[in-house]
XYZ file of C-alpha atoms in Angstrom:
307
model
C 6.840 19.823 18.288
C 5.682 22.515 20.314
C 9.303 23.773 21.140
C 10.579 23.284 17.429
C 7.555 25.439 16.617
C 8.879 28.254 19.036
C 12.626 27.762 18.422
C 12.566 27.879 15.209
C 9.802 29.456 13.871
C 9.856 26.727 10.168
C 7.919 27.893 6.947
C 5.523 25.325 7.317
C 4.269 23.123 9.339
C 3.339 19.677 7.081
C 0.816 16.950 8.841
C 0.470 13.703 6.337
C -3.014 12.621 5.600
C -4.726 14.555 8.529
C -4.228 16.012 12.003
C -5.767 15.998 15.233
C -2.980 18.519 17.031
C -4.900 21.292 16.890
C -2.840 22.707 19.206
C -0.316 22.900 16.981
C -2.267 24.414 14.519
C -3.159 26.900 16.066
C 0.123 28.351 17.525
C 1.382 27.707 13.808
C -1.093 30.639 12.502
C -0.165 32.396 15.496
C 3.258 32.621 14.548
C 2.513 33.115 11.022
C 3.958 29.412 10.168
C 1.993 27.970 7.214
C 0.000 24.942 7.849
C -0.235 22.010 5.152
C -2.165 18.747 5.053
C -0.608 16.748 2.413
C -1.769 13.233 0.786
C -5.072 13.536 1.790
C -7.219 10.552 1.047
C -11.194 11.131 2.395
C -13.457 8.400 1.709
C -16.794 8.623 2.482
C -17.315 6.801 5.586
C -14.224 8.870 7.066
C -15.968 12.649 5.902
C -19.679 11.557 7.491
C -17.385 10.370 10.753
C -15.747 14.511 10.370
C -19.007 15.774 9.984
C -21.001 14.371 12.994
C -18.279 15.417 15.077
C -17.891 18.933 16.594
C -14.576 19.692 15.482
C -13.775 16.920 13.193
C -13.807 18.951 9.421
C -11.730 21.887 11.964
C -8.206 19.694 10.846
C -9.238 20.532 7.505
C -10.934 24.101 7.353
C -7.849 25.769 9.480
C -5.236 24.321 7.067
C -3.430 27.189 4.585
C -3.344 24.208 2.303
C -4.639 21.013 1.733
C -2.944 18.665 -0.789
C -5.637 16.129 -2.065
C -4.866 12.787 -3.793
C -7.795 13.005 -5.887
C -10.593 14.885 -7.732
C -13.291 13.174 -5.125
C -11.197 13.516 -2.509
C -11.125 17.535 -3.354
C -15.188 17.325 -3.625
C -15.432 15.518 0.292
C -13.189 18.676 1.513
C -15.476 20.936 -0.177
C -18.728 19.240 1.572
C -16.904 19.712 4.372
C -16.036 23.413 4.332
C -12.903 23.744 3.378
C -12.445 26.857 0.924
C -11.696 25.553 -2.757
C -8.593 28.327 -2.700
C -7.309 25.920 -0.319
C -7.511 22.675 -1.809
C -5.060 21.578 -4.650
C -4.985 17.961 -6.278
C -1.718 16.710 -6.831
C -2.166 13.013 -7.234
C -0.969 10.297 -4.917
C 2.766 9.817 -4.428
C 4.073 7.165 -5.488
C 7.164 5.505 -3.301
C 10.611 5.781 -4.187
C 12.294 2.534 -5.412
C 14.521 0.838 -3.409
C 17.923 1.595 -4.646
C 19.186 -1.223 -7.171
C 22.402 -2.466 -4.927
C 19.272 -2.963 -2.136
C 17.021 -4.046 -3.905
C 19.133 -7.349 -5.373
C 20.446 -7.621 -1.799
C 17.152 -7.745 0.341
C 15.462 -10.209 -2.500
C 18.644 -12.622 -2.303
C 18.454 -12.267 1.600
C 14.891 -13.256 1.639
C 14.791 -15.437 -0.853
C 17.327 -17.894 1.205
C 15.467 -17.256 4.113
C 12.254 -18.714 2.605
C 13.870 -21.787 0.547
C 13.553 -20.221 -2.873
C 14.719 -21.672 -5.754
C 15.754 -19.797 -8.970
C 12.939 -20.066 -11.264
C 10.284 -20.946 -8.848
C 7.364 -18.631 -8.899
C 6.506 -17.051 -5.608
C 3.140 -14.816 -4.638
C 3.463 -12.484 -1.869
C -0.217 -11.674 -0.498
C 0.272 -8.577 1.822
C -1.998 -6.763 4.555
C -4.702 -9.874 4.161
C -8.050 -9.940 6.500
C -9.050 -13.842 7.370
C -12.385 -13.213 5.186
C -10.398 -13.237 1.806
C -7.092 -15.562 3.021
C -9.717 -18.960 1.659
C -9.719 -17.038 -1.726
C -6.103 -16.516 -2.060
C -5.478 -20.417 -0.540
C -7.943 -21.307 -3.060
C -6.242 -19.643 -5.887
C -2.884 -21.256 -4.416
C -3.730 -24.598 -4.395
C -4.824 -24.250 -8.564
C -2.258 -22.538 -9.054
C -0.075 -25.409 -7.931
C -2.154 -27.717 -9.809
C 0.170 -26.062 -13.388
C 3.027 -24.964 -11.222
C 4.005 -27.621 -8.210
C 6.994 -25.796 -6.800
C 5.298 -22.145 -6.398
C 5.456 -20.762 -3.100
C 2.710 -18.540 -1.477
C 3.991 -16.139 1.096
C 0.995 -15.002 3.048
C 1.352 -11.652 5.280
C -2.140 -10.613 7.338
C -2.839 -7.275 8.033
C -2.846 -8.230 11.723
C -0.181 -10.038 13.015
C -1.784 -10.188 17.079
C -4.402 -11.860 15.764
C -5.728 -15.276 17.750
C -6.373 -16.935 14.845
C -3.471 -16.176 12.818
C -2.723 -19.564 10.881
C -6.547 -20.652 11.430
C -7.077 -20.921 7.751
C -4.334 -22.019 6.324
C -4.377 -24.738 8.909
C -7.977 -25.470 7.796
C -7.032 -25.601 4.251
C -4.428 -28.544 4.714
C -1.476 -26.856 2.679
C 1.822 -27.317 4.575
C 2.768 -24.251 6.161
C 5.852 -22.482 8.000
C 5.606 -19.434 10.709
C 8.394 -16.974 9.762
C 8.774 -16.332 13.134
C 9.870 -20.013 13.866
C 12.581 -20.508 10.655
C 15.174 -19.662 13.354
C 17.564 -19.293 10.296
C 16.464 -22.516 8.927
C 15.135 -22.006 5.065
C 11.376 -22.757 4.684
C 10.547 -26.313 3.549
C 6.919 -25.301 3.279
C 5.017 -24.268 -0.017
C 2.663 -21.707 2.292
C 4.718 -18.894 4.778
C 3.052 -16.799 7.287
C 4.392 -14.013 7.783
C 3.913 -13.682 11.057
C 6.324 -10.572 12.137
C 6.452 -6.904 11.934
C 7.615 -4.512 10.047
C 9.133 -7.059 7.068
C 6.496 -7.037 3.996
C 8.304 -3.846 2.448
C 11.243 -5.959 1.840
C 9.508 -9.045 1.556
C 7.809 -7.957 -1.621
C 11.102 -8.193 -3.543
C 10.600 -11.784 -3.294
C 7.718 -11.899 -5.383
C 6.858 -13.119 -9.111
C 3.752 -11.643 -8.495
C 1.277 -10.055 -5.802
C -1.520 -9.665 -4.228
C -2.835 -6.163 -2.187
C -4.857 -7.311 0.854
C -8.263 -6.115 2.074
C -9.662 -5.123 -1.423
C -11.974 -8.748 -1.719
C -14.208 -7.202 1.165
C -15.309 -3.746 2.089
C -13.275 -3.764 5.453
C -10.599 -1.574 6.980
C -8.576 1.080 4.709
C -7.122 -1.952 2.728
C -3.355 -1.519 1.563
C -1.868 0.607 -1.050
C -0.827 -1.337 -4.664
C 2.319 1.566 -4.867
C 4.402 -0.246 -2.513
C 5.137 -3.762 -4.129
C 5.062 -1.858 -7.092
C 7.911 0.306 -6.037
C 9.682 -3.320 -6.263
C 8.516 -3.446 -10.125
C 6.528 -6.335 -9.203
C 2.997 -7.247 -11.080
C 0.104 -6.458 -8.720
C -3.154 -8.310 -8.319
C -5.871 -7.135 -5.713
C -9.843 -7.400 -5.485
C -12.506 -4.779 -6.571
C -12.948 -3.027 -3.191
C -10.386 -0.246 -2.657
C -12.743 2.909 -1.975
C -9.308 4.284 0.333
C -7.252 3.567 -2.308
C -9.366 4.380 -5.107
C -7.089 7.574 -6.505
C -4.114 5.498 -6.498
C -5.337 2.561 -8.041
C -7.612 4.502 -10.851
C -3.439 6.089 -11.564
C -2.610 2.130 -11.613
C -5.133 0.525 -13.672
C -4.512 3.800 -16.542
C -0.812 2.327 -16.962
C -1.535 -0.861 -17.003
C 0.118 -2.272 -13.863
C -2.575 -3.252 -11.693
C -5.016 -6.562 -11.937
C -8.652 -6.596 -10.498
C -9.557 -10.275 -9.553
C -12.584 -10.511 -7.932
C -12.450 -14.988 -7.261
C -10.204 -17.734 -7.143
C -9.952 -18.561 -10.797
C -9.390 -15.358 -12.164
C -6.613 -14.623 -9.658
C -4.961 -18.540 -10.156
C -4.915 -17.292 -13.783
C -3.552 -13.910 -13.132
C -1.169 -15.431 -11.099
C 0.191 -18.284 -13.882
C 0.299 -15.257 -16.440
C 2.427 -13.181 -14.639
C 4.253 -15.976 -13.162
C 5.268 -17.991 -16.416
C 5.463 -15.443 -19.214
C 8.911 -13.594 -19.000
C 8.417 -11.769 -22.453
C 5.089 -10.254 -19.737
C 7.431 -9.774 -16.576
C 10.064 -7.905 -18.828
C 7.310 -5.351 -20.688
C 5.869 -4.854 -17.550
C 9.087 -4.030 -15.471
C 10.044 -1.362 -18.333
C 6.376 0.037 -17.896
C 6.320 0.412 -13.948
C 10.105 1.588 -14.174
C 8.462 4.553 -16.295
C 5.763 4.581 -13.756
C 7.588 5.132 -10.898
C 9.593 8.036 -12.436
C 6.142 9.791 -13.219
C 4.679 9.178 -10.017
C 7.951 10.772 -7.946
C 7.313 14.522 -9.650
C 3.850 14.468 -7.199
C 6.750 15.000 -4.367
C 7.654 17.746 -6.807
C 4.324 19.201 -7.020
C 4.017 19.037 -2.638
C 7.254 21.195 -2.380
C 6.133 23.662 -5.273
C 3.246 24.140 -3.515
C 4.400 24.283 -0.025
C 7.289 27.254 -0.723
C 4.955 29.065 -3.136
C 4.003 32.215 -0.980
């Protein structure tokens, strides 16, 4: 970066969320590059951490511009120092779509890799901590109770974990470790996802889903845009404090959920799962979405060439 920096000599120099090269910085206003911190998501717990340190609101203060997702993500960079002629809220960007010959091949291709039937209803639960997989098993097994051939794909946050299929071993559904199909399709109703780097595509799969680490107040959870980016209805809990401007953008169109127990999200689930007149009004909606949420990319370059 350093040599691009000399070499070239860009118009700016973009970091994504925040930076701690400031290095980089530095030489960048030294050679009158212009620095930008886009998609900028500061929760609370993340601004006290900046202020206690002795350089930690620096990443923010020496910025040319910061690009915030939110209004209270604009009032943390305040607090922190960061001069209010430097701060613009564009709203947070929302994920291309995969493109549609992709998107019907990676669903087929996963779809036969899992056992799916046409017609069976399948929940994809994505970036899941162990103290909220007994709620979503829970909500599996009634949701079986209407729907016997449903299939729960299960994806935790961490993969390394030691106790990766402790609870679904514990809650006696049959399960299958993706990374032992060896080609074979899944026989099991439950699949752990148990590799890297797959849930983007994964969520094609899905009738419906669920957005981990939003049941508890742990870790920065994941974000509801990307199985919505497949058009796919999107359940999650009530905690989402790093997530908060995108799902506020989420729950004013209508494509996001809040469950907060097992009943509410078997429900959910059946709803989404079994009404197609539902699936169909909602795909047209998040398709509509999706185009609105792309002109925030629109609204970074505006504001990165404007001099």
């Amino acid at each position: 970066a350093l040599i691009a920096l000399l070499r070239w000599r860009p118009k700016a120099l973009v970091f994504i969320e925040q930076t701690s090269n400031l290095h980089l910085v530095m030489l960048a206003r030294m050679l009158g590059v212009k620095v930008v911190i886009a998609n900028v998501s500061l929760t609370e717990y993340r601004a006290g951490k900046y202020r206690r340190r002795p350089f930690g609101s620096k990443r923010f203060k020496l910025a040319d511009l910061v690009l915030a997702v939110g209004e209270e993500h604009r009032q943390r960079l305040l607090d922190l120092g960061v001069h209010p002629d430097r701060i613009l809220v564009t709203g947070p960007p929302v994920p291309p779509p995969p493109k549609e010959q992709d998107r019907e091949r990676w669903s087929t291709e996963w779809r036969q890799r899992f056992g799916i039937r046409n017609g069976e209803p399948v929940i994809v639960a994505g970036s899941t901590y162990p103290e909220e997989e007994g709620v979503l098993l829970e909500a599996f097994r009634r949701v079986k109770q209407v729907a016997p051939d449903a299939k729960l794909v299960l994806a935790p946050r961490h993969t390394s974990r030691e106790d990766l299929d402790q609870v679904v071993r514990q809650s006696g559904l049959e399960y299958e470790l993706r990374s032992r199909l060896n080609g074979k399709p899944a026989q099991a109703d439950v699949i752990l996802l148990d590799t890297q780097g797959e849930l983007s595509h994964v969520w094609g799969t899905a009738t419906v889903a669920f957005v981990g680490g939003s049941l508890m107040r742990r870790g920065p959870g994941h974000s509801p845009l990307e199985p919505l980016s497949w058009c796919v209805p999107v359940t999650m809990g009530p905690s989402f404090e790093q997530q908060t401007a995108a799902v506020n953008l989420c729950k004013e169109w209508g494509i996001v959920q809040i469950c907060t127990d097992p009943a509410v999200l078997a429900e959910t689930w059946l709803a989404a799962s079994q009404n197609q007149e539902y699936r169909r009004a909602f795909s047209e909606r998040c398709e509509e979405f999706l185009t609105h949420g792309s002109k925030v990319y629109e609204r970074w370059w505006q504001a990165i060439c404007n001099e």
